[in-house]
Coordinates of C-alpha atoms in Angstrom, one line a residue:
Chain A
M198 CA 76.3 76.3 86.6
K199 CA 76.7 75.4 90.3
V200 CA 77.8 77.9 92.9
I201 CA 79.0 76.6 96.3
L202 CA 79.1 79.4 98.8
H203 CA 81.1 78.9 102.0
Q204 CA 79.6 81.5 104.3
P205 CA 81.2 79.5 106.2
E206 CA 78.3 77.1 106.2
R207 CA 78.1 75.4 102.8
Q208 CA 75.2 76.6 100.5
E209 CA 74.6 75.6 96.9
L210 CA 72.7 77.3 94.2
E211 CA 72.2 77.0 90.6
I212 CA 72.6 80.1 88.4
K213 CA 72.9 80.7 84.6
G214 CA 76.4 80.7 83.1
G215 CA 77.7 82.4 79.9
K216 CA 79.1 85.4 81.5
K217 CA 82.2 86.8 83.3
L218 CA 82.9 86.5 87.0
A219 CA 82.4 90.2 87.5
E220 CA 78.8 89.9 86.3
I221 CA 78.2 87.0 88.3
A222 CA 79.5 88.6 91.4
K223 CA 77.1 91.5 90.8
E224 CA 74.2 89.1 90.3
L225 CA 75.0 87.4 93.6
N226 CA 75.7 90.7 95.4
I227 CA 79.3 89.7 96.2
N228 CA 82.0 92.2 96.6
L229 CA 85.1 90.7 95.0
E230 CA 87.3 92.7 97.4
A231 CA 85.9 90.5 100.3
Y232 CA 85.7 87.0 98.5
L233 CA 87.8 84.7 96.5
V234 CA 86.2 82.5 93.7
V235 CA 87.7 79.2 92.8
R236 CA 87.1 76.8 90.0
D237 CA 88.8 73.4 89.8
N238 CA 91.2 74.4 92.7
T239 CA 92.2 77.5 90.8
I240 CA 91.5 81.2 91.9
L241 CA 89.8 83.2 89.3
T242 CA 90.2 86.9 88.2
R243 CA 87.1 88.9 87.6
D244 CA 87.5 88.7 83.7
E245 CA 87.2 85.0 83.8
F246 CA 84.4 83.6 81.6
L247 CA 82.1 81.0 83.3
R248 CA 80.0 78.4 81.5
D249 CA 76.8 76.6 82.4
G250 CA 78.6 73.4 83.3
D251 CA 81.1 75.1 85.6
V252 CA 81.2 74.6 89.4
I253 CA 82.6 77.6 91.3
E254 CA 83.2 77.9 95.0
I255 CA 83.1 81.2 96.9
F256 CA 85.3 81.8 100.0
P257 CA 84.8 84.8 102.2
A258 CA 87.9 86.7 103.3
V259 CA 86.5 88.8 106.1
S260 CA 86.8 87.4 109.6
G261 CA 86.0 89.3 112.7
G262 CA 86.1 89.4 116.4
Chain B
M691 CA 94.3 88.7 82.8
L692 CA 98.0 88.1 82.7
C693 CA 100.5 87.7 85.5
K694 CA 102.5 91.1 86.0
V695 CA 105.7 89.1 86.4
C696 CA 105.8 86.1 84.1
R697 CA 102.9 87.0 81.8
N698 CA 101.3 83.5 82.3
K699 CA 97.6 83.5 83.1
A700 CA 96.8 85.3 86.3
T701 CA 94.9 83.9 89.3
V702 CA 95.0 86.5 92.0
E703 CA 94.3 90.1 91.2
V704 CA 95.7 92.7 93.6
R705 CA 93.8 95.8 92.6
Q706 CA 95.4 98.0 95.3
H707 CA 98.7 97.7 93.3
N708 CA 97.0 97.6 89.9
A709 CA 98.4 94.1 89.5
A710 CA 97.7 90.4 89.0
Y711 CA 99.8 87.3 89.5
C712 CA 99.8 83.6 88.8
N713 CA 100.0 81.3 91.8
S714 CA 103.8 81.1 92.1
C715 CA 104.4 84.8 91.4
F716 CA 101.7 85.7 94.0
V717 CA 103.4 83.6 96.6
N718 CA 106.7 85.4 95.8
Y719 CA 104.9 88.7 96.0
F720 CA 103.4 87.8 99.5
L721 CA 106.6 86.7 100.9
K722 CA 108.4 89.8 99.6
Q723 CA 105.8 92.1 101.2
V724 CA 106.1 90.4 104.6
Q725 CA 109.9 90.7 104.4
R726 CA 109.6 94.3 103.4
N727 CA 107.2 95.0 106.2
I728 CA 109.6 93.4 108.7
Q729 CA 112.5 95.4 107.5
A730 CA 110.7 98.7 106.9
Q731 CA 109.4 98.7 110.4
K732 CA 112.6 97.2 112.0
M733 CA 110.4 94.3 113.5
F734 CA 113.1 91.6 114.0
S735 CA 116.2 90.0 112.4
P736 CA 116.9 86.5 111.6
Q737 CA 118.8 86.0 114.9
D738 CA 115.8 86.9 116.9
R739 CA 113.5 84.3 118.5
I740 CA 109.9 85.1 117.3
L741 CA 106.8 83.8 119.0
V742 CA 103.9 83.8 116.6
V743 CA 100.5 83.6 118.2
V744 CA 98.1 81.5 116.1
S745 CA 94.5 81.1 116.2
G746 CA 93.9 78.4 113.5
G747 CA 92.5 81.1 111.1
K748 CA 93.9 81.9 107.7
D749 CA 95.8 85.0 108.7
S750 CA 97.9 83.6 111.6
L751 CA 98.5 80.4 109.9
S752 CA 99.7 82.2 106.8
L753 CA 101.9 84.4 108.8
W754 CA 103.5 81.3 110.6
D755 CA 104.0 79.6 107.2
A756 CA 105.6 82.8 105.6
L757 CA 107.9 83.4 108.5
I758 CA 109.2 79.7 108.3
R759 CA 109.7 80.1 104.5
L760 CA 111.6 83.4 105.0
G761 CA 114.0 81.5 107.4
Y762 CA 113.0 83.0 110.7
R763 CA 113.3 81.4 114.1
V764 CA 109.7 80.8 114.7
T765 CA 107.8 79.2 117.6
A766 CA 104.0 79.2 117.5
L767 CA 101.7 79.6 120.6
Y768 CA 98.0 78.6 120.5
L769 CA 95.8 79.9 123.3
D770 CA 93.0 77.5 124.0
L771 CA 90.1 79.7 125.0
G772 CA 87.7 76.8 126.1
I773 CA 85.0 77.6 123.7
D774 CA 83.0 74.6 123.1
G775 CA 83.8 72.9 119.8
Y776 CA 85.3 76.0 118.2
S777 CA 88.5 75.8 120.3
E778 CA 88.9 72.2 119.6
R779 CA 88.6 72.8 115.9
S780 CA 91.1 75.9 116.0
G781 CA 93.6 73.8 117.9
E782 CA 93.4 71.0 115.4
K783 CA 94.2 73.4 112.4
C784 CA 97.3 74.6 114.3
R785 CA 98.5 71.2 115.2
A786 CA 98.2 70.2 111.6
L787 CA 100.4 73.1 110.3
A788 CA 102.9 72.3 113.1
A789 CA 103.1 68.8 112.1
R790 CA 103.4 69.6 108.3
T791 CA 106.2 72.2 108.8
G792 CA 108.0 70.4 111.7
T793 CA 108.0 73.7 113.8
P794 CA 107.4 73.9 117.5
L795 CA 103.9 74.6 118.7
H796 CA 102.9 75.4 122.4
I797 CA 99.4 75.2 123.7
V798 CA 98.2 77.0 126.7
S799 CA 94.8 76.3 128.0
I800 CA 93.0 79.2 129.6
K801 CA 90.9 76.7 131.5
E802 CA 94.0 75.1 133.1
E803 CA 95.6 78.4 133.7
F804 CA 92.7 80.1 135.3
G805 CA 90.4 77.3 136.3
L806 CA 87.7 78.7 134.0
S807 CA 87.3 79.0 130.3
V808 CA 86.8 82.4 128.5
P809 CA 82.9 82.0 128.3
E810 CA 82.9 81.1 132.1
L811 CA 85.0 83.9 133.1
A812 CA 82.8 86.3 131.1
R813 CA 79.7 84.9 132.6
K814 CA 80.9 84.9 136.2
T815 CA 82.2 88.5 135.9
R816 CA 79.3 89.7 133.8
R817 CA 81.6 91.0 130.9
I818 CA 81.4 90.8 127.3
P819 CA 83.5 87.7 126.3
C820 CA 85.5 89.5 123.6
A821 CA 86.7 92.1 126.2
V822 CA 87.7 89.2 128.6
C823 CA 89.3 87.2 125.8
G824 CA 91.4 90.2 124.5
R825 CA 92.7 91.0 127.9
I826 CA 93.6 87.4 128.8
K827 CA 95.2 86.7 125.4
R828 CA 97.5 89.7 125.7
Y829 CA 98.4 88.8 129.3
L830 CA 99.2 85.1 128.4
F831 CA 101.2 85.7 125.3
N832 CA 103.3 88.3 127.1
K833 CA 103.9 86.0 130.0
F834 CA 104.7 83.1 127.8
A835 CA 107.1 85.2 125.6
L836 CA 108.8 86.7 128.7
E837 CA 109.3 83.4 130.5
G838 CA 110.5 81.7 127.2
G839 CA 113.0 84.4 126.4
F840 CA 111.4 85.4 123.1
D841 CA 112.5 88.8 121.5
V842 CA 109.2 89.6 119.9
V843 CA 105.6 88.5 119.6
A844 CA 104.1 88.4 116.1
T845 CA 100.4 88.5 115.3
G846 CA 98.5 87.8 112.2
H847 CA 96.7 91.3 112.0
N848 CA 96.4 92.3 108.4
L849 CA 95.5 95.5 106.6
D850 CA 91.8 95.0 107.0
D851 CA 92.2 94.6 110.8
E852 CA 94.4 97.6 111.1
A853 CA 92.2 99.8 108.7
A854 CA 89.1 98.8 110.6
A855 CA 90.6 99.5 114.0
L856 CA 91.8 102.8 112.9
L857 CA 88.3 103.7 111.4
G858 CA 86.7 102.7 114.8
N859 CA 89.2 104.7 116.7
L860 CA 88.6 107.7 114.6
L861 CA 84.8 107.4 114.6
H862 CA 84.9 107.5 118.4
W863 CA 88.0 109.8 118.8
Q864 CA 89.9 107.2 120.8
T865 CA 93.1 109.3 120.8
G866 CA 94.9 107.2 123.4
Y867 CA 94.2 104.0 121.1
L868 CA 95.4 106.1 118.1
A869 CA 98.6 106.9 119.8
R870 CA 99.3 103.3 120.4
Q871 CA 98.2 101.8 117.2
E872 CA 101.2 100.7 115.1
P873 CA 102.7 97.6 113.3
N874 CA 105.6 97.6 115.7
L875 CA 104.6 98.4 119.2
P876 CA 107.7 98.9 121.3
A877 CA 108.0 97.4 124.7
S878 CA 107.4 100.2 127.2
H879 CA 108.7 98.1 130.2
P880 CA 111.4 95.4 130.4
K881 CA 108.8 92.8 131.4
L882 CA 106.6 93.7 128.3
I883 CA 107.6 92.1 124.9
R884 CA 107.5 94.0 121.7
K885 CA 104.5 93.2 119.5
V886 CA 104.7 93.2 115.7
K887 CA 102.2 92.8 112.9
P888 CA 104.2 91.8 109.7
L889 CA 100.9 91.5 107.5
Y890 CA 99.9 95.0 108.1
T891 CA 99.9 95.9 104.3
L892 CA 98.4 92.7 103.1
T893 CA 94.6 92.5 102.9
E894 CA 92.5 89.6 104.3
R895 CA 91.8 88.5 100.7
E896 CA 95.5 88.2 100.0
C897 CA 96.0 86.1 103.1
L898 CA 93.1 83.9 102.0
A899 CA 94.8 83.6 98.5
Y900 CA 98.0 82.7 100.2
A901 CA 96.5 80.0 102.5
L902 CA 94.5 78.5 99.5
I903 CA 97.5 78.4 97.1
Q904 CA 99.8 76.9 99.9
Q905 CA 97.1 74.5 100.8
I906 CA 97.0 75.5 104.4
S907 CA 94.1 74.0 106.2
Y908 CA 92.5 76.7 108.2
L909 CA 89.3 77.2 110.3
A910 CA 86.9 79.3 108.2
E911 CA 84.3 79.7 110.9
D912 CA 84.3 82.8 113.0
C913 CA 84.3 82.7 116.8
P914 CA 80.7 82.4 117.9
Y915 CA 81.0 85.4 120.1
A916 CA 82.1 87.5 117.1
E917 CA 78.7 87.6 115.5
G918 CA 77.6 91.3 115.2
A919 CA 81.0 92.6 115.9
T920 CA 81.4 96.1 114.9
S921 CA 84.9 95.4 113.4
I922 CA 83.1 93.3 110.7
T923 CA 80.8 96.3 110.0
Y924 CA 83.7 98.5 109.6
K925 CA 85.6 96.0 107.3
E926 CA 82.4 95.7 105.1
A927 CA 82.2 99.5 104.8
L928 CA 85.9 99.7 103.9
N929 CA 85.6 97.0 101.3
H930 CA 82.6 98.8 99.7
I931 CA 84.9 101.9 99.3
E932 CA 87.8 99.8 98.2
Q933 CA 85.5 98.2 95.4
A934 CA 85.0 101.8 94.0
A935 CA 88.4 103.1 94.8
P936 CA 91.1 100.3 95.0
G937 CA 94.0 101.2 97.2
T938 CA 92.0 103.2 99.6
K939 CA 92.5 100.9 102.6
L940 CA 96.4 100.9 102.2
A941 CA 96.4 104.6 101.7
F942 CA 94.2 105.2 104.8
F943 CA 96.5 103.2 107.0
K944 CA 99.8 104.3 105.6
G945 CA 98.7 107.9 105.8
F946 CA 97.8 107.4 109.4
L947 CA 101.4 105.9 110.0
R948 CA 102.8 109.1 108.4
H949 CA 100.7 111.3 110.6
K950 CA 101.0 109.4 113.8
D951 CA 102.9 112.1 115.5
L952 CA 99.6 114.0 115.7
F953 CA 98.4 111.8 118.4
K954 CA 101.7 111.4 120.2
N955 CA 100.9 113.7 123.1
Q956 CA 97.5 111.8 123.6
E957 CA 99.4 108.8 125.3
D958 CA 98.3 108.7 128.9
G959 CA 101.8 108.5 130.3
L960 CA 100.7 106.4 133.3
E961 CA 103.3 104.7 135.4
L962 CA 103.9 101.1 134.8
K963 CA 104.6 98.7 137.7
E964 CA 104.5 95.0 138.6
C965 CA 101.3 93.5 139.7
S966 CA 101.4 92.6 143.5
R967 CA 99.7 89.3 142.8
C968 CA 101.3 87.9 139.7
G969 CA 104.2 90.2 138.8
Q970 CA 103.0 91.1 135.3
I971 CA 102.9 94.8 134.2
T972 CA 100.0 97.0 135.1
T973 CA 99.1 100.6 135.9
G974 CA 97.5 99.8 139.3
D975 CA 98.4 97.8 142.3
V976 CA 96.7 94.5 141.0
C977 CA 96.4 93.9 137.2
S978 CA 93.2 93.5 135.5
V979 CA 93.6 89.9 134.8
C980 CA 94.2 89.1 138.5
R981 CA 91.1 91.2 139.4
L982 CA 89.1 89.3 136.8
R983 CA 90.3 86.0 138.2
E984 CA 89.4 87.0 141.9
K985 CA 86.1 88.3 140.9
A986 CA 85.3 85.1 138.9
T987 CA 86.4 82.8 141.6
A988 CA 85.0 84.8 144.7
P989 CA 82.4 82.9 146.7
P990 CA 78.8 84.3 146.0
K991 CA 77.8 87.0 148.5
R992 CA 75.2 85.9 151.0
P993 CA 72.2 88.2 151.3
A994 CA 72.3 90.1 154.6
S995 CA 70.1 88.5 157.3

């Protein structure tokens, strides 16, 4: 599956699907308290199951200054 | 996961309340929280004229959108800091929401007001840009609100901002700042406008969810001068705790508000007077912004011959 990270610069990476978002977040070392994950313009909850063909986008919530 | 309200499929999980919502129920929840905060802290009423200070980021734009939807009399103010590229992109996001909502937006350029941009002022006075920026922003939005007859200034500070500021103030025992940190900061002088933070119980993540669901186009990039800011480190630390113990940030900040009296006698109690140059409020003879402007525009000193 494809992961598009907005950090805010766009980065793309390919990872294996077939697991829940909570597991993928752990794998990517992403704290879901500080990010939102979107698939097909829909925000996902941590129990969402993601497949190999999925494309997800990860948006950071933390801003500073 | 199902929506707590309608039992349809949930999209946004709000772990601090042990809840999850679908898009439309989340928007209702967000607006109710904003309205509850406004009423609980007696921030303003529907008759008041509110100046919302916007930056082009998700928080202030979400606040602006929410206040319009709640039926308040809102005018937005964008302060153009003159930061190359970043300020143009931020201003564009504010103009887009103004056009979409049909609400008034005023733009004040710091370069036009002071003859120098924030980075130039910082360079010429050898100060940190963030310190110069904060001081100038507070000065300008108070001046604009006062001259425009606004009752209150609203900013997009959210729970993460407040919890991070609280953590920083506690770590350094800044008791004067602790005494003054609150979501409804009263006007301590007739020429100072009251400042309120209607998003103070909503996390940054919830503000982001609101912006994404409402399709508000916001500027995702941080100010180039914010890199390495300690506030980001504090937010990350708090989110680390929040992950293990949901609700900690909210309990931390609400607990502080309940115990605020502990810091009451730490307020400095300095006499407030009008600046002899510009008439804005200060504790000295000349306000810090006028001193900054004079320092930045003074001719360079010639070496003694």
